[in-house]
PDB file of C-alpha atoms in Angstrom:
ATOM      1  CA  UNK V 602      -4.616 -23.477   1.773  1.00 51.00           C
ATOM      2  CA  UNK V 603      -6.348 -20.662   0.066  1.00 62.00           C
ATOM      3  CA  UNK V 604      -4.283 -18.152  -1.818  1.00 68.00           C
ATOM      4  CA  UNK V 605      -4.663 -14.422  -0.622  1.00 69.00           C
ATOM      5  CA  UNK V 606      -4.152 -12.988  -4.050  1.00 72.00           C
ATOM      6  CA  UNK V 607      -5.805 -14.631  -6.908  1.00 70.00           C
ATOM      7  CA  UNK V 608      -3.816 -14.771 -10.383  1.00 76.00           C
ATOM      8  CA  UNK V 609      -0.860 -13.032  -8.685  1.00 74.00           C
ATOM      9  CA  UNK V 610       1.847 -13.798 -11.297  1.00 77.00           C
ATOM     10  CA  UNK V 611      -0.462 -12.629 -14.150  1.00 76.00           C
ATOM     11  CA  UNK V 612      -1.432  -9.717 -12.521  1.00 80.00           C
ATOM     12  CA  UNK V 613       2.055  -8.757 -11.863  1.00 84.00           C
ATOM     13  CA  UNK V 614       3.225  -8.983 -15.563  1.00 78.00           C
ATOM     14  CA  UNK V 615       3.027  -5.159 -16.100  1.00 84.00           C
ATOM     15  CA  UNK V 616       4.463  -4.148 -12.754  1.00 90.00           C
ATOM     16  CA  UNK V 617       8.047  -3.828 -11.615  1.00 94.00           C
ATOM     17  CA  UNK V 618       6.987  -4.766  -7.953  1.00 96.00           C
ATOM     18  CA  UNK V 619       4.535  -4.483  -5.086  1.00 97.00           C
ATOM     19  CA  UNK V 620       4.279  -1.331  -2.995  1.00 98.00           C
ATOM     20  CA  UNK V 621       3.163  -2.578   0.447  1.00 98.00           C
ATOM     21  CA  UNK V 622       0.664  -0.302   2.394  1.00 98.00           C
ATOM     22  CA  UNK V 623       1.281   0.235   6.045  1.00 97.00           C
ATOM     23  CA  UNK V 624      -2.069  -1.383   6.937  1.00 96.00           C
ATOM     24  CA  UNK V 625      -0.784  -4.757   5.586  1.00 97.00           C
ATOM     25  CA  UNK V 626       2.523  -4.367   7.646  1.00 98.00           C
ATOM     26  CA  UNK V 627       0.751  -3.439  10.765  1.00 96.00           C
ATOM     27  CA  UNK V 628      -1.554  -6.272  10.542  1.00 97.00           C
ATOM     28  CA  UNK V 629       1.232  -8.674  10.606  1.00 96.00           C
ATOM     29  CA  UNK V 630       3.273  -6.614  13.347  1.00 95.00           C
ATOM     30  CA  UNK V 631       0.358  -6.449  15.788  1.00 95.00           C
ATOM     31  CA  UNK V 632      -0.955  -9.908  14.928  1.00 96.00           C
ATOM     32  CA  UNK V 633      -4.332  -8.118  14.144  1.00 96.00           C
ATOM     33  CA  UNK V 634      -7.040 -10.779  15.004  1.00 96.00           C
ATOM     34  CA  UNK V 635      -9.114  -9.918  11.848  1.00 96.00           C
ATOM     35  CA  UNK V 636      -6.550  -9.163   9.160  1.00 97.00           C
ATOM     36  CA  UNK V 637      -3.093 -10.766  10.274  1.00 96.00           C
ATOM     37  CA  UNK V 638      -3.830 -14.128   8.539  1.00 96.00           C
ATOM     38  CA  UNK V 639      -4.849 -12.501   5.105  1.00 96.00           C
ATOM     39  CA  UNK V 640      -2.106  -9.750   5.284  1.00 97.00           C
ATOM     40  CA  UNK V 641       0.650 -12.481   6.267  1.00 96.00           C
ATOM     41  CA  UNK V 642      -0.400 -14.708   3.370  1.00 95.00           C
ATOM     42  CA  UNK V 643      -0.722 -11.963   0.762  1.00 95.00           C
ATOM     43  CA  UNK V 644       2.644 -10.481   1.954  1.00 96.00           C
ATOM     44  CA  UNK V 645       4.343 -13.833   1.582  1.00 95.00           C
ATOM     45  CA  UNK V 646       2.771 -14.663  -1.955  1.00 94.00           C
ATOM     46  CA  UNK V 647       3.810 -11.026  -3.015  1.00 95.00           C
ATOM     47  CA  UNK V 648       7.310 -11.444  -1.783  1.00 95.00           C
ATOM     48  CA  UNK V 649       7.677 -14.896  -3.496  1.00 93.00           C
ATOM     49  CA  UNK V 650       7.075 -13.410  -6.814  1.00 93.00           C
ATOM     50  CA  UNK V 651       7.995  -9.767  -6.750  1.00 96.00           C
ATOM     51  CA  UNK V 652      10.198  -7.109  -5.300  1.00 97.00           C
ATOM     52  CA  UNK V 653       8.468  -5.483  -2.305  1.00 98.00           C
ATOM     53  CA  UNK V 654       8.761  -1.758  -1.921  1.00 98.00           C
ATOM     54  CA  UNK V 655       7.943   0.824   0.817  1.00 98.00           C
ATOM     55  CA  UNK V 656       8.271   4.570   0.752  1.00 98.00           C
ATOM     56  CA  UNK V 657       8.922   7.380   3.499  1.00 97.00           C
ATOM     57  CA  UNK V 658       5.246   7.765   4.090  1.00 96.00           C
ATOM     58  CA  UNK V 659       4.610   4.031   4.696  1.00 97.00           C
ATOM     59  CA  UNK V 660       7.842   3.782   6.691  1.00 97.00           C
ATOM     60  CA  UNK V 661       6.441   6.789   8.876  1.00 95.00           C
ATOM     61  CA  UNK V 662       3.031   5.186   9.339  1.00 95.00           C
ATOM     62  CA  UNK V 663       4.457   1.846  10.453  1.00 97.00           C
ATOM     63  CA  UNK V 664       7.072   3.759  12.744  1.00 97.00           C
ATOM     64  CA  UNK V 665       3.983   4.568  15.208  1.00 93.00           C
ATOM     65  CA  UNK V 666       4.301   0.986  16.316  1.00 90.00           C
ATOM     66  CA  UNK V 667       7.991   0.940  17.471  1.00 95.00           C
ATOM     67  CA  UNK V 668       9.949   2.716  20.060  1.00 96.00           C
ATOM     68  CA  UNK V 669      13.366   2.884  18.270  1.00 97.00           C
ATOM     69  CA  UNK V 670      14.394   3.254  14.663  1.00 97.00           C
ATOM     70  CA  UNK V 671      16.485   0.062  15.138  1.00 98.00           C
ATOM     71  CA  UNK V 672      13.304  -1.783  16.020  1.00 97.00           C
ATOM     72  CA  UNK V 673      11.595  -0.329  13.030  1.00 97.00           C
ATOM     73  CA  UNK V 674      14.403  -1.358  10.730  1.00 97.00           C
ATOM     74  CA  UNK V 675      14.729  -4.861  11.968  1.00 97.00           C
ATOM     75  CA  UNK V 676      10.861  -5.164  11.277  1.00 96.00           C
ATOM     76  CA  UNK V 677      11.218  -3.691   7.855  1.00 97.00           C
ATOM     77  CA  UNK V 678      14.672  -5.254   6.705  1.00 97.00           C
ATOM     78  CA  UNK V 679      16.244  -3.786   3.586  1.00 97.00           C
ATOM     79  CA  UNK V 680      16.712  -7.462   2.318  1.00 97.00           C
ATOM     80  CA  UNK V 681      13.033  -7.852   2.206  1.00 97.00           C
ATOM     81  CA  UNK V 682      11.630  -4.355   1.616  1.00 98.00           C
ATOM     82  CA  UNK V 683      13.201  -2.026  -1.240  1.00 98.00           C
ATOM     83  CA  UNK V 684      13.153   1.612  -0.035  1.00 98.00           C
ATOM     84  CA  UNK V 685      12.136   3.760  -2.673  1.00 96.00           C
ATOM     85  CA  UNK V 686      11.903   7.739  -2.549  1.00 96.00           C
ATOM     86  CA  UNK V 687       8.821   9.400  -3.556  1.00 94.00           C
ATOM     87  CA  UNK V 688       8.804  10.590  -7.152  1.00 93.00           C
ATOM     88  CA  UNK V 689       8.171  14.229  -7.797  1.00 95.00           C
ATOM     89  CA  UNK V 690       5.529  13.372 -10.345  1.00 95.00           C
ATOM     90  CA  UNK V 691       3.682  11.274  -7.791  1.00 95.00           C
ATOM     91  CA  UNK V 692       3.482  14.425  -5.649  1.00 93.00           C
ATOM     92  CA  UNK V 693       1.688  16.271  -8.552  1.00 94.00           C
ATOM     93  CA  UNK V 694      -0.724  13.407  -9.251  1.00 94.00           C
ATOM     94  CA  UNK V 695      -1.539  13.000  -5.473  1.00 93.00           C
ATOM     95  CA  UNK V 696      -2.266  16.676  -5.296  1.00 91.00           C
ATOM     96  CA  UNK V 697      -4.674  16.504  -8.295  1.00 93.00           C
ATOM     97  CA  UNK V 698      -6.438  13.221  -7.152  1.00 93.00           C
ATOM     98  CA  UNK V 699      -6.818  14.894  -3.605  1.00 91.00           C
ATOM     99  CA  UNK V 700      -8.395  18.055  -5.238  1.00 90.00           C
ATOM    100  CA  UNK V 701     -10.724  15.780  -7.177  1.00 91.00           C
ATOM    101  CA  UNK V 702     -11.698  13.866  -4.146  1.00 90.00           C
ATOM    102  CA  UNK V 703     -12.392  17.193  -2.161  1.00 88.00           C
ATOM    103  CA  UNK V 704     -14.682  18.461  -5.205  1.00 89.00           C
ATOM    104  CA  UNK V 705     -16.569  15.302  -4.964  1.00 90.00           C
ATOM    105  CA  UNK V 706     -17.347  16.049  -1.331  1.00 89.00           C
ATOM    106  CA  UNK V 707     -14.505  14.170   0.349  1.00 84.00           C
ATOM    107  CA  UNK V 708     -13.801  15.037   3.804  1.00 79.00           C
ATOM    108  CA  UNK V 709     -11.030  17.368   4.620  1.00 70.00           C
ATOM    109  CA  UNK V 710      -9.666  15.349   7.335  1.00 66.00           C
ATOM    110  CA  UNK V 711      -8.901  12.315   4.973  1.00 60.00           C
ATOM    111  CA  UNK V 712      -5.201  11.899   4.761  1.00 68.00           C
ATOM    112  CA  UNK V 713      -3.327  13.070   1.809  1.00 84.00           C
ATOM    113  CA  UNK V 714      -0.839  10.422   2.428  1.00 91.00           C
ATOM    114  CA  UNK V 715      -3.073   7.765   0.839  1.00 92.00           C
ATOM    115  CA  UNK V 716      -3.199   9.837  -2.221  1.00 93.00           C
ATOM    116  CA  UNK V 717       0.487   9.952  -2.332  1.00 95.00           C
ATOM    117  CA  UNK V 718       0.894   6.199  -1.795  1.00 96.00           C
ATOM    118  CA  UNK V 719      -1.553   5.519  -4.647  1.00 96.00           C
ATOM    119  CA  UNK V 720       0.259   8.161  -6.992  1.00 97.00           C
ATOM    120  CA  UNK V 721       3.496   6.381  -6.204  1.00 98.00           C
ATOM    121  CA  UNK V 722       2.128   3.105  -7.264  1.00 97.00           C
ATOM    122  CA  UNK V 723       0.819   4.704 -10.505  1.00 97.00           C
ATOM    123  CA  UNK V 724       3.862   6.683 -11.442  1.00 96.00           C
ATOM    124  CA  UNK V 725       6.217   3.890 -10.355  1.00 97.00           C
ATOM    125  CA  UNK V 726       4.469   0.944 -12.205  1.00 96.00           C
ATOM    126  CA  UNK V 727       3.970  -0.675  -8.968  1.00 97.00           C
ATOM    127  CA  UNK V 728       1.205  -2.906  -7.768  1.00 97.00           C
ATOM    128  CA  UNK V 729      -0.286  -1.920  -4.230  1.00 97.00           C
ATOM    129  CA  UNK V 730      -1.037  -4.444  -1.604  1.00 97.00           C
ATOM    130  CA  UNK V 731      -3.646  -2.846   0.712  1.00 97.00           C
ATOM    131  CA  UNK V 732      -6.582  -3.702   2.646  1.00 94.00           C
ATOM    132  CA  UNK V 733      -8.159  -0.223   1.768  1.00 89.00           C
ATOM    133  CA  UNK V 734      -8.817  -0.747  -2.053  1.00 92.00           C
ATOM    134  CA  UNK V 735     -11.858   1.456  -2.672  1.00 89.00           C
ATOM    135  CA  UNK V 736     -10.241   4.856  -2.664  1.00 84.00           C
ATOM    136  CA  UNK V 737      -7.247   3.733  -4.658  1.00 93.00           C
ATOM    137  CA  UNK V 738      -9.418   1.993  -7.340  1.00 93.00           C
ATOM    138  CA  UNK V 739     -11.625   5.253  -7.533  1.00 92.00           C
ATOM    139  CA  UNK V 740      -8.718   7.755  -8.007  1.00 93.00           C
ATOM    140  CA  UNK V 741      -5.900   5.403  -9.377  1.00 96.00           C
ATOM    141  CA  UNK V 742      -7.706   3.202 -11.859  1.00 94.00           C
ATOM    142  CA  UNK V 743      -4.566   2.318 -13.718  1.00 94.00           C
ATOM    143  CA  UNK V 744      -2.987   0.453 -10.810  1.00 95.00           C
ATOM    144  CA  UNK V 745      -3.132  -3.119  -9.968  1.00 95.00           C
ATOM    145  CA  UNK V 746      -4.463  -3.583  -6.543  1.00 95.00           C
ATOM    146  CA  UNK V 747      -4.053  -6.597  -4.334  1.00 94.00           C
ATOM    147  CA  UNK V 748      -6.708  -6.617  -1.726  1.00 94.00           C
ATOM    148  CA  UNK V 749      -8.945  -8.837   0.058  1.00 93.00           C
ATOM    149  CA  UNK V 750     -12.079  -9.915  -2.075  1.00 84.00           C
ATOM    150  CA  UNK V 751     -14.589  -9.337   0.743  1.00 69.00           C
ATOM    151  CA  UNK V 752     -14.774  -7.254   3.813  1.00 59.00           C
ATOM    152  CA  UNK V 753     -14.468  -8.943   7.159  1.00 54.00           C
ATOM    153  CA  UNK V 754     -16.792  -8.037   9.914  1.00 49.00           C
TER     154      UNK V 754
END
């Protein structure tokens, strides 16, 4: 079996855990035909070596796939996913990175929540498990990003 994340333990050395992006959680929950295998393996590997975190934005994004809060909480048990509030400092950093994005010609309809997730990882000394690494790498170069090594078609 091929590992989803290369050098995971070494890459986690400066991180206090892994913030799990909603796209990874939704891949597994919906059994996405393209991404569920990679996301499931990456999630399992991360859980084996680190504490997994989610924040209110990730919780809200994942909630779209569930009809009740009880079903959502069963899918994101607190025994597996530590819930962490968003730091105020992350709000400031998210705003500054979003402003830079807009000044570089970024579309206004691009979601500010992605910048908040990246800022939370940066401020909270968390690695980020995501499929959408490009923007996070551009605007949050200090965070450790766990993402697929190549894009699937």
